[in-house]
Amino acid sequence: MSSGFDIEAVFAAGPVIPVLSFSSVGEAVETCQTLYDAGMRVFEITLRHPTAIAQIRAVVDTLPGDAIVGAGTVMNAALLSDAQHAGAKFGVSPGLTANLAESAQTSNWPFLPGVATVSEAMQAHAWGFDFLKFFPAETAGGAGFLKSLYAVLPDVRFCPTGGITPEKAPGYLELGNVPVVGGSWIIARNDVGRTDHPETAARAKAALLL
Ligand SMILES: O=C[C@H](O)COP(=O)(O)O
Ligand SMILES: CC(=O)C(=O)O
């Protein structure tokens, strides 16, 4: 079952992939609507809450058809299948196993696996993945690591994620192998952990200008 998208289209949708973790379906729908209204078109909803699959289904049903809603924290083939059937157009994982690689390719589902070392990047590339997440970016070597990788894996494009801030993002996005960064900073929360919608909209608009 193909989603009709590929990871290249996800990478082209804007300079930032917001990494989103919600504790309810309602919060997911309302916050993603705020992001959409601010101009965001790509959404990575992580599978870190028992309602996460329901969150994806509800956001897919609510947002207009040009929203590219994906699933993050896809750790195994069962989650991959659940997210795909909930309507997620792509999947993201912090790492990559042989089983996940085979499941993504067998199901023809756009998949962005995570790597943190040169050998992991070589392995993922050898398995056919040209678009990789670099996670956790700031602690695994930062922009300097990706600059070095460009020399030996020039065909691979990266989405660094983990510790990225609006201040650090430009140092990644100026690299020839980094068209997009990921991060959770886009979502502002108030004192009781609820989404601060005006501040979130402001952060999303600023991120789109990076
Ligand atoms: O779990 C981490 C997320 O992938 C994003 O990292 P971040 O919160 O440092 O932006
Ligand atoms: C961190 C990450 O890559 C994920 O949750 O998918």
mmCIF file of C-alpha atoms and ligand atoms in Angstrom:
data_model
loop_
_atom_site.group_PDB
_atom_site.id
_atom_site.type_symbol
_atom_site.label_atom_id
_atom_site.label_comp_id
_atom_site.label_asym_id
_atom_site.label_seq_id
_atom_site.Cartn_x
_atom_site.Cartn_y
_atom_site.Cartn_z
ATOM 1 C CA MET A 1 0.000 0.000 0.000
ATOM 2 C CA SER A 2 1.681 3.213 -1.131
ATOM 3 C CA SER A 3 0.826 6.515 0.566
ATOM 4 C CA GLY A 4 1.499 8.464 -2.638
ATOM 5 C CA PHE A 5 4.294 10.436 -0.965
ATOM 6 C CA ASP A 6 7.976 9.792 -0.704
ATOM 7 C CA ILE A 7 10.426 11.075 1.860
ATOM 8 C CA GLU A 8 11.850 13.516 -0.678
ATOM 9 C CA ALA A 9 8.441 15.250 -0.706
ATOM 10 C CA VAL A 10 8.472 15.352 3.094
ATOM 11 C CA PHE A 11 11.939 16.939 3.042
ATOM 12 C CA ALA A 12 10.727 19.512 0.496
ATOM 13 C CA ALA A 13 7.673 20.587 2.533
ATOM 14 C CA GLY A 14 9.549 23.152 4.632
ATOM 15 C CA PRO A 15 12.768 23.692 6.590
ATOM 16 C CA VAL A 16 11.444 22.129 9.814
ATOM 17 C CA ILE A 17 9.639 18.888 10.650
ATOM 18 C CA PRO A 18 7.829 19.492 13.965
ATOM 19 C CA VAL A 19 8.259 16.491 16.274
ATOM 20 C CA LEU A 20 4.976 16.278 18.156
ATOM 21 C CA SER A 21 4.031 14.414 21.327
ATOM 22 C CA PHE A 22 0.494 14.751 22.653
ATOM 23 C CA SER A 23 -1.360 13.239 25.577
ATOM 24 C CA SER A 24 -4.835 13.315 24.025
ATOM 25 C CA VAL A 25 -6.599 13.234 20.677
ATOM 26 C CA GLY A 26 -8.147 16.653 21.296
ATOM 27 C CA GLU A 27 -4.804 18.277 22.029
ATOM 28 C CA ALA A 28 -3.327 16.710 18.884
ATOM 29 C CA VAL A 29 -6.134 17.962 16.641
ATOM 30 C CA GLU A 30 -6.215 21.486 18.079
ATOM 31 C CA THR A 31 -2.434 21.912 18.038
ATOM 32 C CA CYS A 32 -1.983 20.528 14.527
ATOM 33 C CA GLN A 33 -4.750 22.855 13.326
ATOM 34 C CA THR A 34 -2.814 25.782 14.835
ATOM 35 C CA LEU A 35 0.343 24.624 13.063
ATOM 36 C CA TYR A 36 -1.512 24.178 9.774
ATOM 37 C CA ASP A 37 -3.064 27.642 10.031
ATOM 38 C CA ALA A 38 0.434 29.053 10.650
ATOM 39 C CA GLY A 39 1.597 27.468 7.400
ATOM 40 C CA MET A 40 3.067 24.119 8.465
ATOM 41 C CA ARG A 41 2.324 21.278 6.076
ATOM 42 C CA VAL A 42 4.309 18.406 7.572
ATOM 43 C CA PHE A 43 3.604 16.850 10.979
ATOM 44 C CA GLU A 44 5.447 14.049 12.801
ATOM 45 C CA ILE A 45 3.194 12.689 15.556
ATOM 46 C CA THR A 46 5.231 10.417 17.797
ATOM 47 C CA LEU A 47 3.914 7.065 18.972
ATOM 48 C CA ARG A 48 4.709 7.769 22.610
ATOM 49 C CA HIS A 49 1.211 7.802 24.090
ATOM 50 C CA PRO A 50 -1.504 5.125 24.138
ATOM 51 C CA THR A 51 -3.768 7.395 22.074
ATOM 52 C CA ALA A 52 -1.097 8.232 19.473
ATOM 53 C CA ILE A 53 -2.569 6.070 16.714
ATOM 54 C CA ALA A 54 -5.992 7.618 17.354
ATOM 55 C CA GLN A 55 -4.325 11.057 17.314
ATOM 56 C CA ILE A 56 -2.917 10.373 13.839
ATOM 57 C CA ARG A 57 -6.262 9.151 12.538
ATOM 58 C CA ALA A 58 -8.073 12.217 13.906
ATOM 59 C CA VAL A 59 -5.499 14.713 12.586
ATOM 60 C CA VAL A 60 -5.552 13.072 9.142
ATOM 61 C CA ASP A 61 -9.366 13.286 9.141
ATOM 62 C CA THR A 62 -9.406 16.922 10.305
ATOM 63 C CA LEU A 63 -6.681 18.700 8.342
ATOM 64 C CA PRO A 64 -6.982 19.501 4.622
ATOM 65 C CA GLY A 65 -5.580 17.016 2.139
ATOM 66 C CA ASP A 66 -2.306 18.879 1.616
ATOM 67 C CA ALA A 67 -1.255 18.152 5.216
ATOM 68 C CA ILE A 68 1.476 15.510 5.295
ATOM 69 C CA VAL A 69 0.874 13.699 8.559
ATOM 70 C CA GLY A 70 3.486 11.137 9.586
ATOM 71 C CA ALA A 71 4.252 8.929 12.573
ATOM 72 C CA GLY A 72 7.387 9.198 14.703
ATOM 73 C CA THR A 73 8.944 6.742 17.137
ATOM 74 C CA VAL A 74 8.109 3.803 14.860
ATOM 75 C CA MET A 75 10.086 1.181 16.745
ATOM 76 C CA ASN A 76 8.886 -2.090 15.185
ATOM 77 C CA ALA A 77 6.875 -3.650 12.370
ATOM 78 C CA ALA A 78 3.637 -3.731 14.390
ATOM 79 C CA LEU A 79 3.741 0.026 15.047
ATOM 80 C CA LEU A 80 4.653 0.602 11.419
ATOM 81 C CA SER A 81 1.559 -1.282 10.299
ATOM 82 C CA ASP A 82 -0.697 0.463 12.840
ATOM 83 C CA ALA A 83 0.533 3.930 11.809
ATOM 84 C CA GLN A 84 0.217 3.177 8.126
ATOM 85 C CA HIS A 85 -3.344 1.941 8.537
ATOM 86 C CA ALA A 86 -4.228 5.018 10.626
ATOM 87 C CA GLY A 87 -3.414 7.129 7.556
ATOM 88 C CA ALA A 88 0.117 8.291 8.326
ATOM 89 C CA LYS A 89 1.801 9.160 5.034
ATOM 90 C CA PHE A 90 5.305 8.475 6.298
ATOM 91 C CA GLY A 91 7.124 7.006 9.272
ATOM 92 C CA VAL A 92 10.143 8.045 11.303
ATOM 93 C CA SER A 93 12.258 6.004 13.680
ATOM 94 C CA PRO A 94 15.080 7.058 15.993
ATOM 95 C CA GLY A 95 17.062 4.058 14.686
ATOM 96 C CA LEU A 96 16.925 1.213 12.187
ATOM 97 C CA THR A 97 16.724 -2.556 12.482
ATOM 98 C CA ALA A 98 16.806 -5.090 9.651
ATOM 99 C CA ASN A 99 13.212 -5.962 10.474
ATOM 100 C CA LEU A 100 12.035 -2.334 10.277
ATOM 101 C CA ALA A 101 13.899 -1.779 7.006
ATOM 102 C CA GLU A 102 12.279 -4.843 5.459
ATOM 103 C CA SER A 103 8.810 -3.916 6.740
ATOM 104 C CA ALA A 104 9.032 -0.364 5.379
ATOM 105 C CA GLN A 105 10.249 -1.527 2.000
ATOM 106 C CA THR A 106 7.805 -4.441 1.722
ATOM 107 C CA SER A 107 4.880 -2.142 2.490
ATOM 108 C CA ASN A 108 6.277 0.578 0.203
ATOM 109 C CA TRP A 109 5.725 3.122 2.983
ATOM 110 C CA PRO A 110 7.934 6.237 2.965
ATOM 111 C CA PHE A 111 10.244 5.771 5.897
ATOM 112 C CA LEU A 112 12.900 7.965 7.524
ATOM 113 C CA PRO A 113 15.199 5.855 9.677
ATOM 114 C CA GLY A 114 17.481 7.316 12.292
ATOM 115 C CA VAL A 115 21.262 6.915 12.400
ATOM 116 C CA ALA A 116 23.891 8.212 14.791
ATOM 117 C CA THR A 117 27.179 6.858 13.399
ATOM 118 C CA VAL A 118 29.023 6.536 10.086
ATOM 119 C CA SER A 119 28.545 2.767 10.046
ATOM 120 C CA GLU A 120 24.809 3.096 10.686
ATOM 121 C CA ALA A 121 24.532 5.617 7.837
ATOM 122 C CA MET A 122 26.476 3.271 5.540
ATOM 123 C CA GLN A 123 24.240 0.345 6.500
ATOM 124 C CA ALA A 124 21.016 2.336 5.970
ATOM 125 C CA HIS A 125 22.281 3.608 2.612
ATOM 126 C CA ALA A 126 23.241 0.077 1.577
ATOM 127 C CA TRP A 127 19.660 -0.994 2.432
ATOM 128 C CA GLY A 128 18.358 1.645 0.025
ATOM 129 C CA PHE A 129 17.585 4.615 2.270
ATOM 130 C CA ASP A 130 18.865 7.913 0.829
ATOM 131 C CA PHE A 131 17.060 10.132 3.361
ATOM 132 C CA LEU A 132 18.078 9.654 6.976
ATOM 133 C CA LYS A 133 17.352 11.177 10.342
ATOM 134 C CA PHE A 134 20.476 12.084 12.335
ATOM 135 C CA PHE A 135 19.492 11.481 15.945
ATOM 136 C CA PRO A 136 20.324 12.623 18.574
ATOM 137 C CA ALA A 137 21.968 15.333 16.516
ATOM 138 C CA GLU A 138 23.480 17.632 19.096
ATOM 139 C CA THR A 139 24.949 14.876 21.252
ATOM 140 C CA ALA A 140 26.017 12.593 18.367
ATOM 141 C CA GLY A 141 28.306 15.113 16.688
ATOM 142 C CA GLY A 142 26.238 18.077 15.569
ATOM 143 C CA ALA A 143 26.625 19.933 12.302
ATOM 144 C CA GLY A 144 30.344 19.096 12.115
ATOM 145 C CA PHE A 145 29.542 15.391 11.916
ATOM 146 C CA LEU A 146 27.159 15.899 8.984
ATOM 147 C CA LYS A 147 29.667 18.137 7.205
ATOM 148 C CA SER A 148 32.202 15.317 7.404
ATOM 149 C CA LEU A 149 29.672 12.748 6.186
ATOM 150 C CA TYR A 150 28.927 14.821 3.074
ATOM 151 C CA ALA A 151 32.402 13.983 1.796
ATOM 152 C CA VAL A 152 31.904 10.213 2.031
ATOM 153 C CA LEU A 153 28.127 9.836 1.508
ATOM 154 C CA PRO A 154 27.329 12.713 -0.882
ATOM 155 C CA ASP A 155 24.056 11.137 -2.065
ATOM 156 C CA VAL A 156 22.490 10.957 1.389
ATOM 157 C CA ARG A 157 20.315 13.765 2.784
ATOM 158 C CA PHE A 158 19.813 14.184 6.522
ATOM 159 C CA CYS A 159 17.200 15.559 8.875
ATOM 160 C CA PRO A 160 19.115 16.253 12.092
ATOM 161 C CA THR A 161 16.895 16.052 15.181
ATOM 162 C CA GLY A 162 17.551 16.138 18.896
ATOM 163 C CA GLY A 163 18.639 19.279 20.672
ATOM 164 C CA ILE A 164 18.015 21.562 17.705
ATOM 165 C CA THR A 165 16.916 25.100 18.559
ATOM 166 C CA PRO A 166 15.995 28.075 16.363
ATOM 167 C CA GLU A 167 19.499 29.385 17.042
ATOM 168 C CA LYS A 168 21.239 26.127 16.058
ATOM 169 C CA ALA A 169 19.055 25.271 13.032
ATOM 170 C CA PRO A 170 20.759 27.672 10.558
ATOM 171 C CA GLY A 171 24.136 26.017 11.168
ATOM 172 C CA TYR A 172 22.652 22.736 9.940
ATOM 173 C CA LEU A 173 20.502 24.119 7.118
ATOM 174 C CA GLU A 174 23.512 25.772 5.472
ATOM 175 C CA LEU A 175 25.051 22.321 4.861
ATOM 176 C CA GLY A 176 24.655 20.802 1.386
ATOM 177 C CA ASN A 177 23.258 17.553 2.780
ATOM 178 C CA VAL A 178 20.701 19.054 5.202
ATOM 179 C CA PRO A 179 17.500 20.397 3.604
ATOM 180 C CA VAL A 180 15.425 20.103 6.784
ATOM 181 C CA VAL A 181 15.775 19.810 10.555
ATOM 182 C CA GLY A 182 13.432 18.279 13.117
ATOM 183 C CA GLY A 183 12.497 19.443 16.564
ATOM 184 C CA SER A 184 9.949 19.719 19.307
ATOM 185 C CA TRP A 185 10.666 23.383 20.100
ATOM 186 C CA ILE A 186 7.811 24.514 17.844
ATOM 187 C CA ILE A 187 5.250 23.564 20.489
ATOM 188 C CA ALA A 188 4.995 26.024 23.376
ATOM 189 C CA ARG A 189 3.316 24.785 26.531
ATOM 190 C CA ASN A 190 1.875 26.714 29.429
ATOM 191 C CA ASP A 191 2.424 26.065 33.150
ATOM 192 C CA VAL A 192 0.019 23.121 33.200
ATOM 193 C CA GLY A 193 1.424 21.510 30.081
ATOM 194 C CA ARG A 194 -1.308 22.601 27.661
ATOM 195 C CA THR A 195 -0.463 24.003 24.249
ATOM 196 C CA ASP A 196 0.036 27.765 24.200
ATOM 197 C CA HIS A 197 -1.579 28.317 20.809
ATOM 198 C CA PRO A 198 -0.530 31.933 20.084
ATOM 199 C CA GLU A 199 3.109 31.247 20.979
ATOM 200 C CA THR A 200 3.058 27.966 19.041
ATOM 201 C CA ALA A 201 1.728 29.763 15.960
ATOM 202 C CA ALA A 202 4.469 32.385 16.297
ATOM 203 C CA ARG A 203 7.160 29.711 16.590
ATOM 204 C CA ALA A 204 5.797 27.835 13.582
ATOM 205 C CA LYS A 205 5.791 30.976 11.432
ATOM 206 C CA ALA A 206 9.361 31.766 12.508
ATOM 207 C CA ALA A 207 10.460 28.187 11.756
ATOM 208 C CA LEU A 208 9.092 28.403 8.236
ATOM 209 C CA LEU A 209 11.405 31.375 7.605
ATOM 210 C CA LEU A 210 14.575 29.495 8.634
HETATM 211 O O1 LIG B 1 12.821 12.854 21.293
HETATM 212 C C1 LIG B 1 13.289 13.804 20.740
HETATM 213 C C2 LIG B 1 12.653 14.389 19.575
HETATM 214 O O2 LIG B 1 12.951 13.635 18.465
HETATM 215 C C3 LIG B 1 13.009 15.785 19.273
HETATM 216 O O3 LIG B 1 14.105 16.210 19.991
HETATM 217 P P1 LIG B 1 14.071 17.653 20.669
HETATM 218 O O4 LIG B 1 12.964 17.585 21.724
HETATM 219 O O5 LIG B 1 15.405 17.836 21.267
HETATM 220 O O6 LIG B 1 13.727 18.642 19.609
HETATM 221 C C1 LIG B 2 13.276 10.723 18.036
HETATM 222 C C2 LIG B 2 12.761 10.085 16.829
HETATM 223 O O1 LIG B 2 13.426 9.958 15.876
HETATM 224 C C3 LIG B 2 11.430 9.564 16.854
HETATM 225 O O2 LIG B 2 10.777 9.617 17.895
HETATM 226 O O3 LIG B 2 10.980 9.065 15.819
#
